[in-house]
XYZ file of C-alpha atoms in Angstrom:
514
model
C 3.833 11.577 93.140
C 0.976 9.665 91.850
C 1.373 6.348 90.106
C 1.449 6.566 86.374
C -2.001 4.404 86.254
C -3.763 7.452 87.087
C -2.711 9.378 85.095
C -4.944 10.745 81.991
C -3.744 10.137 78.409
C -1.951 13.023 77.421
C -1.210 13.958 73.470
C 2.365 14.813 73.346
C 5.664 14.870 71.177
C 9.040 13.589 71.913
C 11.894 15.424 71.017
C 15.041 13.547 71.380
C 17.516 15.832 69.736
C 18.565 18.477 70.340
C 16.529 19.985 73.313
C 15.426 16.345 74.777
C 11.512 17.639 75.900
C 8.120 16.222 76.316
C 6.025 19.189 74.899
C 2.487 18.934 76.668
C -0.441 19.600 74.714
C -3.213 19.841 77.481
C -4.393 22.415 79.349
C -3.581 20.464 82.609
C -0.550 22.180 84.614
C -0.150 19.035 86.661
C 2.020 16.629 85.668
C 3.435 14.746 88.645
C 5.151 12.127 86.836
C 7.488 14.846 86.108
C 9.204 17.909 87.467
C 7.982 21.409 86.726
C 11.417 23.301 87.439
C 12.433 23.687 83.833
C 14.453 26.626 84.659
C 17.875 24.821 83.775
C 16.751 24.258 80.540
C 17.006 27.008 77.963
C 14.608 26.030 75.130
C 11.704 25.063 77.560
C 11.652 28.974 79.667
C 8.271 30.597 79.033
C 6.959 26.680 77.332
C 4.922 24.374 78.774
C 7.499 21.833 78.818
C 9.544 20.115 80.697
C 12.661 18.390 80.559
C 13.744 14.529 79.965
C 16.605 15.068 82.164
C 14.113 16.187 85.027
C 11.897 12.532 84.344
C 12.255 11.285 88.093
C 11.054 8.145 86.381
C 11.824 8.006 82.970
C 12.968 4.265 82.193
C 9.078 3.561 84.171
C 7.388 6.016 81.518
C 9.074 3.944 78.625
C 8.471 0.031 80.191
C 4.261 1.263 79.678
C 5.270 1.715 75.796
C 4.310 5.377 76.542
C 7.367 5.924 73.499
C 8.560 3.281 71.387
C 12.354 2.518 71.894
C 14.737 3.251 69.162
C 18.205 2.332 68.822
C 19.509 4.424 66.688
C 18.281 8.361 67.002
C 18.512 11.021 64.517
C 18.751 14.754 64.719
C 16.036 15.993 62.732
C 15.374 20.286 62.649
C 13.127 21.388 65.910
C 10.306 22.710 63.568
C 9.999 19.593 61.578
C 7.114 17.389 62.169
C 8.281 13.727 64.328
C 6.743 11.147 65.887
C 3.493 11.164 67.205
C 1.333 9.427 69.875
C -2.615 8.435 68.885
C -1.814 10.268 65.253
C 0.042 8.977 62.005
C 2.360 10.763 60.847
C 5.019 9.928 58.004
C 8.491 9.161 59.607
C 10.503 12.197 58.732
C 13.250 10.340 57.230
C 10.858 9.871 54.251
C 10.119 13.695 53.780
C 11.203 15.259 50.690
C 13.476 18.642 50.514
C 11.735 21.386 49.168
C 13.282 22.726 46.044
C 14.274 25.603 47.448
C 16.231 24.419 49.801
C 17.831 21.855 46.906
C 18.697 24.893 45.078
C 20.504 26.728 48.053
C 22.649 23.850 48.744
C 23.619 23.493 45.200
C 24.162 27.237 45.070
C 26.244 26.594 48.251
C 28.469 23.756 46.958
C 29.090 25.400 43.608
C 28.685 28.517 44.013
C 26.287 29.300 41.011
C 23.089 31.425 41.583
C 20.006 29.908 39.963
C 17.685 32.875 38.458
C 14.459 31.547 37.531
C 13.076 33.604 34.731
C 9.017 33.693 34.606
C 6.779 32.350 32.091
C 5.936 35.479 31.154
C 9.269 36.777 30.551
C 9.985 33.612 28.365
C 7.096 34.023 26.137
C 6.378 37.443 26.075
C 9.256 38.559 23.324
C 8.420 35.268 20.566
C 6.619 36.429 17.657
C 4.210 33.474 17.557
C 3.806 30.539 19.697
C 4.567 27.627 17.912
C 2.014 24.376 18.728
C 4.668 21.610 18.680
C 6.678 21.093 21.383
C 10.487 22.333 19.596
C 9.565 25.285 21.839
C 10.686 23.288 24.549
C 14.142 23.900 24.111
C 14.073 27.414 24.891
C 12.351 26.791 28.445
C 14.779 26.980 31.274
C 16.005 24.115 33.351
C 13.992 23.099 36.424
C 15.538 25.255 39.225
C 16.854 21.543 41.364
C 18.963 21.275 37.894
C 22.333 23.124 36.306
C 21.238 25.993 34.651
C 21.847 26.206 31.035
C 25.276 27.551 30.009
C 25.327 30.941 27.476
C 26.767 28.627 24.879
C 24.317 25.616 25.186
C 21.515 28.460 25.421
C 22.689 30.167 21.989
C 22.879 26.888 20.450
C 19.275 25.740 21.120
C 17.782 29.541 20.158
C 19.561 28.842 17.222
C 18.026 25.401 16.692
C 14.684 26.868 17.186
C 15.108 29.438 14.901
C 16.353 27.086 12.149
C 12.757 25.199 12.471
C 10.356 27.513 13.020
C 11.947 28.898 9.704
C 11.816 25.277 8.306
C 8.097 25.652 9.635
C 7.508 28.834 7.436
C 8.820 27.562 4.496
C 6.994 24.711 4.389
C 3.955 26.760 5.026
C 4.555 28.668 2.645
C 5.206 26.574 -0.089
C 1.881 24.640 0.907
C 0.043 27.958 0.316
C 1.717 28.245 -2.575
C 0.517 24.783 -3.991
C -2.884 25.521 -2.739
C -2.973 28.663 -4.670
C -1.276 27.178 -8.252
C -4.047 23.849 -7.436
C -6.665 26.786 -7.284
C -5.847 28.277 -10.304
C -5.039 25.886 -12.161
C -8.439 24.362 -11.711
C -10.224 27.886 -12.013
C -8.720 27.877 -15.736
C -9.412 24.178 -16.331
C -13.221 25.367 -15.374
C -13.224 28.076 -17.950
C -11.774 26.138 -20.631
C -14.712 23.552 -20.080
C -17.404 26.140 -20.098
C -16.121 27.635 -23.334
C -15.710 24.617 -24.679
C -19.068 23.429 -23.934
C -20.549 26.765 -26.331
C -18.187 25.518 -28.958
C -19.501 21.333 -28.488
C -22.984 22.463 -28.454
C -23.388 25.205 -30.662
C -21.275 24.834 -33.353
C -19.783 20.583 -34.036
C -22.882 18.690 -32.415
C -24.998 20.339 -35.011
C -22.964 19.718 -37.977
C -21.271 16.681 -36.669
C -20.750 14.606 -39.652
C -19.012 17.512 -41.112
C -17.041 18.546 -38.623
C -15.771 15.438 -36.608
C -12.924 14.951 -38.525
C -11.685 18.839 -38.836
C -8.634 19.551 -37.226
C -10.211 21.972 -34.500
C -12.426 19.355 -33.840
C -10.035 16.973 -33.115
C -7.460 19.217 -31.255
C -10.481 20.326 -28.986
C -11.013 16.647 -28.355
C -8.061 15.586 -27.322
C -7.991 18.297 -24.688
C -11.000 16.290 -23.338
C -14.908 17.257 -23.481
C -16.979 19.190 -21.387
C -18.537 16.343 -18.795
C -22.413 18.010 -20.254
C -21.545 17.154 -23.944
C -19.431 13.890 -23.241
C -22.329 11.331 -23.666
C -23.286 12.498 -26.441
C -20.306 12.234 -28.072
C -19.218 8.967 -26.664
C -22.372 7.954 -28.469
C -21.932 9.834 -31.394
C -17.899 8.697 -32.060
C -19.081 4.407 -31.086
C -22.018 4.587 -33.262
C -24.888 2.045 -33.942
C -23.771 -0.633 -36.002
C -25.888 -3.374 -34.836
C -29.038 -1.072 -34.388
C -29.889 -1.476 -31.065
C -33.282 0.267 -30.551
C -34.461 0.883 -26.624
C -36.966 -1.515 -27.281
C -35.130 -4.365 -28.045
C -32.871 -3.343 -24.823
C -36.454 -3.702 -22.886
C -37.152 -7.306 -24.448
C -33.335 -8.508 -23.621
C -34.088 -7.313 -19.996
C -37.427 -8.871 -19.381
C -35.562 -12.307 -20.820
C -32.709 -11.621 -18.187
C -35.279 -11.438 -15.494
C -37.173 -14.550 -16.753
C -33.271 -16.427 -16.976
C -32.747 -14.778 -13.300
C -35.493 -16.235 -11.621
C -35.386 -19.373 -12.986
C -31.777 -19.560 -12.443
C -32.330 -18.611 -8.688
C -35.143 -21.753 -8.494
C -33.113 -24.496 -10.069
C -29.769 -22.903 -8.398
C -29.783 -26.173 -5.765
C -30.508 -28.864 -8.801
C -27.606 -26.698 -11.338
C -25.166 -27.427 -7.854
C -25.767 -31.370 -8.027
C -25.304 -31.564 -11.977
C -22.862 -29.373 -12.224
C -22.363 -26.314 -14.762
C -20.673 -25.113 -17.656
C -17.946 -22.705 -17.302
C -20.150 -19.963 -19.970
C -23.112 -20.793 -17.856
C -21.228 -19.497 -14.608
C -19.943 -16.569 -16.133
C -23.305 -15.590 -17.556
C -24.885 -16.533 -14.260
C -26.672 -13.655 -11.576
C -24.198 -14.375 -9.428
C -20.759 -13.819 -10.800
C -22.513 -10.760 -11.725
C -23.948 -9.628 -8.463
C -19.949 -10.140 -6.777
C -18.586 -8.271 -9.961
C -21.003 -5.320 -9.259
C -20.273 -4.845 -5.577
C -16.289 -4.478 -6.748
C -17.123 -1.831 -9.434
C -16.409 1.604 -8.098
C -16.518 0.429 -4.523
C -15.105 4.046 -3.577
C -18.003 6.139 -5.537
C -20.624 3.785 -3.072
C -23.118 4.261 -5.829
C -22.974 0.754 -8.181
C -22.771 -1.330 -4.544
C -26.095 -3.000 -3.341
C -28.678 -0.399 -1.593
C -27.330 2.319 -4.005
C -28.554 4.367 -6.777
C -27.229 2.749 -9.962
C -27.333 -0.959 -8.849
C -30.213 -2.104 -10.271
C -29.503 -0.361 -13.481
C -25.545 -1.515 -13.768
C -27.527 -5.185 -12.850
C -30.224 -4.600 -15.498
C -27.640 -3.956 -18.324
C -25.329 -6.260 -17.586
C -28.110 -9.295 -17.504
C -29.664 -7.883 -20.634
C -26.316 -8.001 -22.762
C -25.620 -11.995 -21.189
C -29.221 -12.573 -23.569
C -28.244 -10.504 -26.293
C -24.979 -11.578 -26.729
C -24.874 -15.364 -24.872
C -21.835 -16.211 -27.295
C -19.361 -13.751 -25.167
C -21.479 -13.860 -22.268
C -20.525 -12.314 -18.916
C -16.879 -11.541 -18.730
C -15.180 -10.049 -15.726
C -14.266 -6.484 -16.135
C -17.599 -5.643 -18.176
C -18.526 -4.101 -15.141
C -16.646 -1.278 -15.043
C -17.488 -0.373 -19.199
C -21.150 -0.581 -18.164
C -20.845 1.854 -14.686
C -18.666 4.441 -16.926
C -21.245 4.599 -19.797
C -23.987 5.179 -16.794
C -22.233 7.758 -15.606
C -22.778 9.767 -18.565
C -25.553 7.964 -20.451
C -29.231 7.241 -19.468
C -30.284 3.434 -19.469
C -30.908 2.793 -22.457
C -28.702 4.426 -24.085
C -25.706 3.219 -22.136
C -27.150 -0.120 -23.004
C -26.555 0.579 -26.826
C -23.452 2.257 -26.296
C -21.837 -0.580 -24.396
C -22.924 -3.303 -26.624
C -21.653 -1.460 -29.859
C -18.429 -1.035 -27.899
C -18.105 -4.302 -27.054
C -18.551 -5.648 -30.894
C -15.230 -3.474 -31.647
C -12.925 -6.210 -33.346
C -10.492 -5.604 -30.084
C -12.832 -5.806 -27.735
C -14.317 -8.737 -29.082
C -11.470 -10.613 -29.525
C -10.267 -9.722 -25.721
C -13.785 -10.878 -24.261
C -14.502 -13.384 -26.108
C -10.836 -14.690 -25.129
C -9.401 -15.186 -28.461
C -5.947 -16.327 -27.599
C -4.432 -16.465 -31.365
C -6.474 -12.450 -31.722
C -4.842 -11.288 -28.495
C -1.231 -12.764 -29.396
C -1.519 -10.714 -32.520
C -2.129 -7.610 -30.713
C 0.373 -7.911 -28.456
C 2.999 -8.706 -31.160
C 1.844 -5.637 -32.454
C 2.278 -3.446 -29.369
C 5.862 -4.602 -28.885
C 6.676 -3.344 -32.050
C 5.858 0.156 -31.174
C 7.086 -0.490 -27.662
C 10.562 -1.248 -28.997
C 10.238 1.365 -31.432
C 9.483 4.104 -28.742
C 11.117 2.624 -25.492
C 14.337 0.067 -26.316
C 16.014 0.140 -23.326
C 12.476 -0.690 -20.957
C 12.059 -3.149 -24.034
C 14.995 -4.453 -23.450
C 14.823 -4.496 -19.593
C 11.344 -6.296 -19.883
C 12.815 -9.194 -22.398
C 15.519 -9.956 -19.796
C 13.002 -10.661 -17.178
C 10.703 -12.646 -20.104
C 7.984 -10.343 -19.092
C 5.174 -10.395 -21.922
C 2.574 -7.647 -22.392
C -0.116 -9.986 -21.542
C 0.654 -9.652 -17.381
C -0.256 -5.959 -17.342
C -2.262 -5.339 -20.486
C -4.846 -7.445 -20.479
C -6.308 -5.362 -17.688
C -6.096 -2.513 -19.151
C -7.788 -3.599 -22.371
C -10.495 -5.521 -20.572
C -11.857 -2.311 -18.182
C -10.630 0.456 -21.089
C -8.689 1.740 -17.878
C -10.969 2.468 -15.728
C -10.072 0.102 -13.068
C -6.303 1.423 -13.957
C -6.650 4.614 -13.358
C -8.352 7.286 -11.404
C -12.204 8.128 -12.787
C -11.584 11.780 -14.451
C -8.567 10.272 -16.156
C -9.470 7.598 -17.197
C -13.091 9.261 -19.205
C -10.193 11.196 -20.715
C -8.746 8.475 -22.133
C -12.118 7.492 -23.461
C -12.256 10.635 -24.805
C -9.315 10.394 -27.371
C -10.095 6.219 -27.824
C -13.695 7.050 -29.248
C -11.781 9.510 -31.652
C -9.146 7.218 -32.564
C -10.093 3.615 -31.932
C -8.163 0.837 -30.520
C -4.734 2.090 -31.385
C -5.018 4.493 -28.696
C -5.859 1.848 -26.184
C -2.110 0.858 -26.832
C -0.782 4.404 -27.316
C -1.957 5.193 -23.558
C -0.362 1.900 -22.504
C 2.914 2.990 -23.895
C 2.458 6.146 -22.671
C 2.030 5.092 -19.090
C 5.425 2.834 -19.464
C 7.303 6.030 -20.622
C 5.694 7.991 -17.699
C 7.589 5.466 -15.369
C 10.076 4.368 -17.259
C 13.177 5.081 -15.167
C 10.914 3.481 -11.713
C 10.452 0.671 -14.025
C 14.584 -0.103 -14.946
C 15.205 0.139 -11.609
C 12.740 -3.209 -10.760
C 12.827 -6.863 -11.011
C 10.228 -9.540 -12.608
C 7.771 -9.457 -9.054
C 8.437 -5.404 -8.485
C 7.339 -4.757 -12.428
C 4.549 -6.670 -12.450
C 3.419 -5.664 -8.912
C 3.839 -1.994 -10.218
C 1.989 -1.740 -13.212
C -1.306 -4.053 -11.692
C -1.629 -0.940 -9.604
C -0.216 2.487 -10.574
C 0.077 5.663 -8.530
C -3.344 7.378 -7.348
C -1.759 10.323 -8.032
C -1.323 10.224 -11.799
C -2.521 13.716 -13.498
C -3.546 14.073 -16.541
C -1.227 16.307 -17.703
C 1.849 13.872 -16.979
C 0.117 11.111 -18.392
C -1.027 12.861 -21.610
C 2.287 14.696 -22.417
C 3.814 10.993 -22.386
C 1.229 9.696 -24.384
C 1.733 12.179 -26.928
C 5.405 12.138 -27.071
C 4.953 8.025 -28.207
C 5.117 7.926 -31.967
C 2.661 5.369 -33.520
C 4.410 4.475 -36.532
C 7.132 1.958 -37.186
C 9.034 2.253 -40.749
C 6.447 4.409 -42.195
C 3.968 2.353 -41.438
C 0.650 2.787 -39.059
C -0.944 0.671 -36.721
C -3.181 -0.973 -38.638
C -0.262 -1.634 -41.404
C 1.687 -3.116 -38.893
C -0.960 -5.435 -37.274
C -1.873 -6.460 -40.981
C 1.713 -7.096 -41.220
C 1.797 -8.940 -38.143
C -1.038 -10.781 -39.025
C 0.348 -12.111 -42.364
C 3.292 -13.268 -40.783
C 1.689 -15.149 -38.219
C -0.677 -16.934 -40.877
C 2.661 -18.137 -42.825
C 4.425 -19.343 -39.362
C 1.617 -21.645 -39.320
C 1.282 -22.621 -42.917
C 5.235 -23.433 -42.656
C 5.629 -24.942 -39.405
C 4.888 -28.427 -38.783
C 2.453 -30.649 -36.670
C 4.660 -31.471 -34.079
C 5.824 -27.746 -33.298
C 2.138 -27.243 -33.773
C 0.768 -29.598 -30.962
């Protein structure tokens, strides 16, 4: 035998259970570190391998580290991959059973035969494939897991089947929506279109005679066609103070002197310090006041279409009318009446508008004029709505925390754009008394959200209203609010209040005065 030293590296396994051979894997039939009678071993007849029980020197092969000693041995099957020399192999304890074989030892410990349907066969027989995944409950188990029982099986078809009919319905009714929304606003179309013939064939014409008919009137508080409405914003608010274009031009050059001077002495007005009408009348407060008006429509913001012109009017009213001034909320009147009036006639309209003996009285912050009309709209509140009357006097909450915004925009910071022009609509028919009328009508629209709040809640609630307010809601509420207290009208009762406000003060004294 030669000595192990000279013998060439030869790849090969060692199998230590069951069959205890050194497989060769070279093409060399000499070995001599071993026997070649393997004919006393069964597994290794017709192999080229020989047997570790025919090793003449076995424990010499193993003190060179030719295999690596183990204490422990385990069985593993004779086909499975094991240890091997100059390779790296994972140790076969760490292998993974195939699921096949999982599934035959489960079959053989219960006794159960796992039938794995295909895909196919699962989907082929639904009527549509549904994108969520509540089709998941119809898929069968893994086959390494219990299969389903019949029951459990019938219970989640019959889950599935109760929401993919859930699912239809729904649909359904969407469609259904979508169809009503589409027809409704097909008709709505129609009426406007006819009504536009009627606006500007027949009343604009003969307006004088025919604003105040009863057709006129029932066709206006419907709301006008978007073409005509302008026109008859401008018609209904009139031109008491004679306002020619003109004179809007000479107001605006002024505003531009005021603006550039303003911007040069800006750093010296700082240091001196400046009245509180200067700052509201200042380019300023109206340049932030701008960029909040509309800031959904993009259009009034800086860089966009109607800037300049919302800027223009705005600074040109501050000269014409320096005893009101800039007020907060005159923003949104001016960007309204441009969205349906050209320059300079949106100029006339919104300074006419403003000279209204509410309006006035609200922007030029008449405290004593404002108390009077909000004892006045808490007569008709109590008259129309006791019990939110009632629910608003136990929290003290006055009129003044949500109407003042309302009165100061007309409602168009209030309420969404198209609903809001109609509520223009019916206030250039009927004046300020509809101002309140909608207010009250907006209360009785949420009356029973309303009884169900607190002080905060309330308040919170009616400085922002729903977005999706319609029209229809709002205006059946408004028209179900009776404007008339004891026989008498609005402008009774605010005379009324009026007088009795003028003796409270004639009677009471100077201390309860001061």
């Amino acid at each position: 035998m030669e000595p192990l030293d000279r013998i060439p590296p030869v790849p090969f396994t060692w199998l230590l259970e069951p069959t205890h051979c050194v497989v060769l894997t070279n093409s060399d039939s000499n070995f001599h570190a071993v026997k070649k009678d393997v004919s006393d071993c069964e597994s290794c007849v017709g192999r080229r391998i020989v047997c570790c029980h025919d090793l003449e020197d076995k424990e010499l092969i193993c003190s060179r580290n030719l295999f690596p000693r183990t204490k422990e041995l385990k069985s593993v099957v004779h086909s499975a991959p094991g240890w091997k020399l100059f390779g790296k192999v994972p140790p076969r304890e760490n292998l993974q059973k195939a699921s096949k074989i999982i599934q035959q030892e489960y079959e053989a410990r219960t006794g159960r035969t796992c039938k794995p349907s295909t895909q196919s066969s699962r989907r082929k027989n639904f009527e549509f494939e549904p994108l969520s995944t509540t089709a998941l409950i119809l898929e069968d188990r893994p086959s390494n897991l219990p299969a389903k029982s019949v029951e459990e099986a019938l219970r989640h078809r019959q889950e599935y089947d109760e929401m993919v009919a859930e699912a239809k319905k729904r649909e359904i009714k969407e469609a259904h929506k979508r169809k009503r929304i589409m027809k409704e606003r097909f008709e709505q179309e129609e009426n406007i279109a006819n009504a536009m013939v009627i606006w500007i064939n027949e009343i604009l014409p003969n307006w004088e005679v025919m604003r105040s008919t009863r057709r006129v009137r029932e066709l206006w508080w419907r709301g006008l066609p978007p073409r005509v409405r302008g026109k008859v914003w401008s018609l209904a608010v009139g031109n008491e103070l004679n306002i020619t274009p003109e004179l809007y031009e000479i107001f605006l050059s002024r505003a531009k002197e005021r603006w550039k001077s303003f911007s040069e002495t800006s750093s010296e007005n700082d240091t001196e310090g400046v009245s509180v009408a200067d700052r509201e009348a200042s380019l300023e407060l109206i340049k932030l006041d701008i960029s909040r008006t509309f800031p959904s429509l993009f259009i009034f913001q800086k860089g966009g279409p109607y800037h300049d012109v919302l800027h223009s009017i705005l600074g040109a009213y501050t000269c014409y009318r320096p005893d009101v001034g800039y007020v907060q909320g005159m923003s949104f009147i001016a960007a309204v009446l441009l969205l349906n009036l050209e320059e300079a006639d949106a100029f006339i309209a919104f300074a006419n508008l403003l000279n209204k003996p509410c309006q006035l009285a609200f922007f030029r912050v008449d405290h004593s004029m404002m108390l009077k009309y909000f004892a006045t709209f808490e007569v008709f509140f109590e008259e129309n709505l006791s019990k939110l009357f009632l629910h608003f006097k136990s929290y003290s909450l006055t009129p003044d925390i949500y109407l003042i915004d309302w009165i100061f925009t007309l409602y168009s910071k209030s309420l969404p754009l198209d609903l809001a022009c109609r509520v223009w609509d019916v206030f250039c028919r009927d004046g300020e008394e509809f101002l309140f009328r909608t207010g009250l009508g907006i209360l009785r629209l949420y009356e029973d959200i309303l009884l169900q709040m607190d002080f905060i809640h309330i308040a919170q609630f009616l400085t922002k209203l729903p977005e999706d307010i319609t029209a229809e809601k709002l205006f059946s509420c408004i028209a179900a609010i009776q404007m008339q207290n004891s026989t008498k009208k609005w402008t009774q009762v605010f005379a009324s209040v009026m007088k009795d406000i003028k003796e409270e003060e004639k009677n009471s004294s100077p201390a309860l005065k001061s």
